[in-house]
Amino acid sequence: MEIPPQVLVEFTCKNQPKPSLPTEWALCGEREDRLELLKLSTFALIITPGDPRLIISSGCATRLFEALEVGAVPVVLGEQVQLPYQDMLQWNEAALVVPKPRVTEVHFLLRSLSDSDLLAMRRQGRFLWETYFSTADSIFNTVLAMIRTRIQIPAAPIREEAAAEIPHRSGKAAGTDPNMADNGDLDLGPVETEPPYASPRYLRNFTLTVTDFYRSWNSAPGPFHLFPHTPFDPVLPSEAKFLGSGTGFRPIGGGTGGSGKEFQAALGGNVPREQFTVVMLTYEREEVLMNSLERLNGLPYLNKVVVVWNSPKLPSEDLLWPDIGVPIMVVRTEKNSLNNRFLPWNEIETEAILSIDDDAHLRHDEIMFGFRVWREARDRIVGFPGRYHAWDIPHQSWLYNSNYSCELSMVLTGAAFFHKYYAYLYSYVMPQAIRDMVDEYINCEDIAMNFLVSHITRKPPIKVTSRWTFRCPGCPQALSHDDSHFHERHKCINFFVKVYGYMPLLYTQFRVDSVLFKTRLPHDKTKCFKFI
């Protein structure tokens, strides 16, 4: 049964009201009591002082911050009000400001807001509270950021994780498994003969500070860090690559287009050429790891491989690592933590990261197709194994589900591309409570990353190819085969929802295959990929 909307107005205080200006409403009760009431509220009415010379008061500010803290939408009655940092923050995305002459219409105005509008405003209000007003440190940092923005000084670069390399011997000739690289008679792309090249960094320092500061101030993670690159950087129009701005572009067929052979000879797309870094987490499975590294031999557009050695026990001294044509960096970690998978190591010099388990079997054509798709959806997780969150009707809670489904909401990061930007957010911006739970259960880091990206973008991940799971013949049994693994993941999902205050994951009902997949072609044309 639908509960009718209720309005609570208190004209008398149960205890002594807080001191206030003569022309404003007093604060009644203790802070804890007011917060408990606001938690049950959708809106919080804030009446500005009657003196038109006052643009805001301490009482109004207190009501505003308490509403934002618990997710109620502030409704400010009074058009003369100036909310905090009004020249930087777009308060219309988090609060409603209604002129006092329209007070009789407030009820109708509030009823006109859709559920999706309410969610967006509550999310934005909570972001503003957590980022700018929640602690003394955040208030102090906000003041400094405000001054810095006004005098057009960029923020300090966000820190990267210094990689402590484990020395290792390489030289073992790596063969090429035909099952890993088979794409018929087509090459999968040029294996660069020049040294690996990094993605350009810090190209938009002044732009982000001067022309794009509204987006920085009004979207997570805020204006406090300067990132070397983001997945939201603008894209040039198609003609740019042919009319003077073509540095680094690799158009298909030089711009004339084409099918299989022309397609595989160049990256094409809407952004300049680039490479990707493989990040592989491992724990005391040397033989499995060596086999996985060998399978990367000859992979086009691979910049380097970063092996995150998650064990306190160092690799065997006599272990001979394969020579796969690109550098292999073995990184020592301070402790065994699945969060190490997403640390923004300084050795990762590309925007694109392929996070892959040490026992995942991916063919080269699958990897290349995933990379090409990610280049067109840089703000998304793009990968292979799909999963979804299901609603447990009897218990009114969320469940993690790995069954075959026509709808998914997560892509496991045991085989997925994502932007390095999200590694910074996961490690330094995402609530610490989530990383703590990952360490407690030694589980759920992939779910946490999916929550983070969906929370930032309000988009689901992208699944590529028909892959649903991976089979690794001869590999030691993985943690995911244990029944407790799924129970822990149920708990993780419900805990993450409490941290975010809502369920950020979104469903999607499609997967991506190459353009000419299952298309009947003339005899003189070839498909983009043989099996995809």
mmCIF file of C-alpha atoms in Angstrom, residues 87-88 142-155 205-206 208-211 213 217:
data_model
loop_
_atom_site.group_PDB
_atom_site.id
_atom_site.type_symbol
_atom_site.label_atom_id
_atom_site.label_comp_id
_atom_site.label_asym_id
_atom_site.label_seq_id
_atom_site.Cartn_x
_atom_site.Cartn_y
_atom_site.Cartn_z
ATOM 1 C CA ASP A 87 30.442 30.653 -7.750
ATOM 2 C CA MET A 88 31.930 27.134 -7.947
ATOM 3 C CA THR A 142 38.067 23.434 -0.007
ATOM 4 C CA VAL A 143 39.141 26.943 0.979
ATOM 5 C CA LEU A 144 42.616 26.321 -0.435
ATOM 6 C CA ALA A 145 41.156 24.842 -3.628
ATOM 7 C CA MET A 146 38.856 27.850 -3.987
ATOM 8 C CA ILE A 147 41.780 30.279 -3.755
ATOM 9 C CA ARG A 148 43.870 28.166 -6.115
ATOM 10 C CA THR A 149 41.076 27.978 -8.688
ATOM 11 C CA ARG A 150 40.459 31.719 -8.604
ATOM 12 C CA ILE A 151 44.105 32.507 -9.329
ATOM 13 C CA GLN A 152 44.212 29.727 -11.965
ATOM 14 C CA ILE A 153 46.772 27.429 -10.362
ATOM 15 C CA PRO A 154 46.305 23.704 -11.148
ATOM 16 C CA ALA A 155 45.919 21.199 -8.348
ATOM 17 C CA ASN A 205 46.435 21.154 -16.814
ATOM 18 C CA PHE A 206 45.445 24.735 -17.607
ATOM 19 C CA LEU A 208 40.947 21.771 -16.386
ATOM 20 C CA THR A 209 41.753 24.692 -14.094
ATOM 21 C CA VAL A 210 40.264 27.506 -16.179
ATOM 22 C CA THR A 211 37.620 26.277 -18.618
ATOM 23 C CA PHE A 213 36.512 23.835 -13.413
ATOM 24 C CA TRP A 217 34.017 21.002 -8.693
#
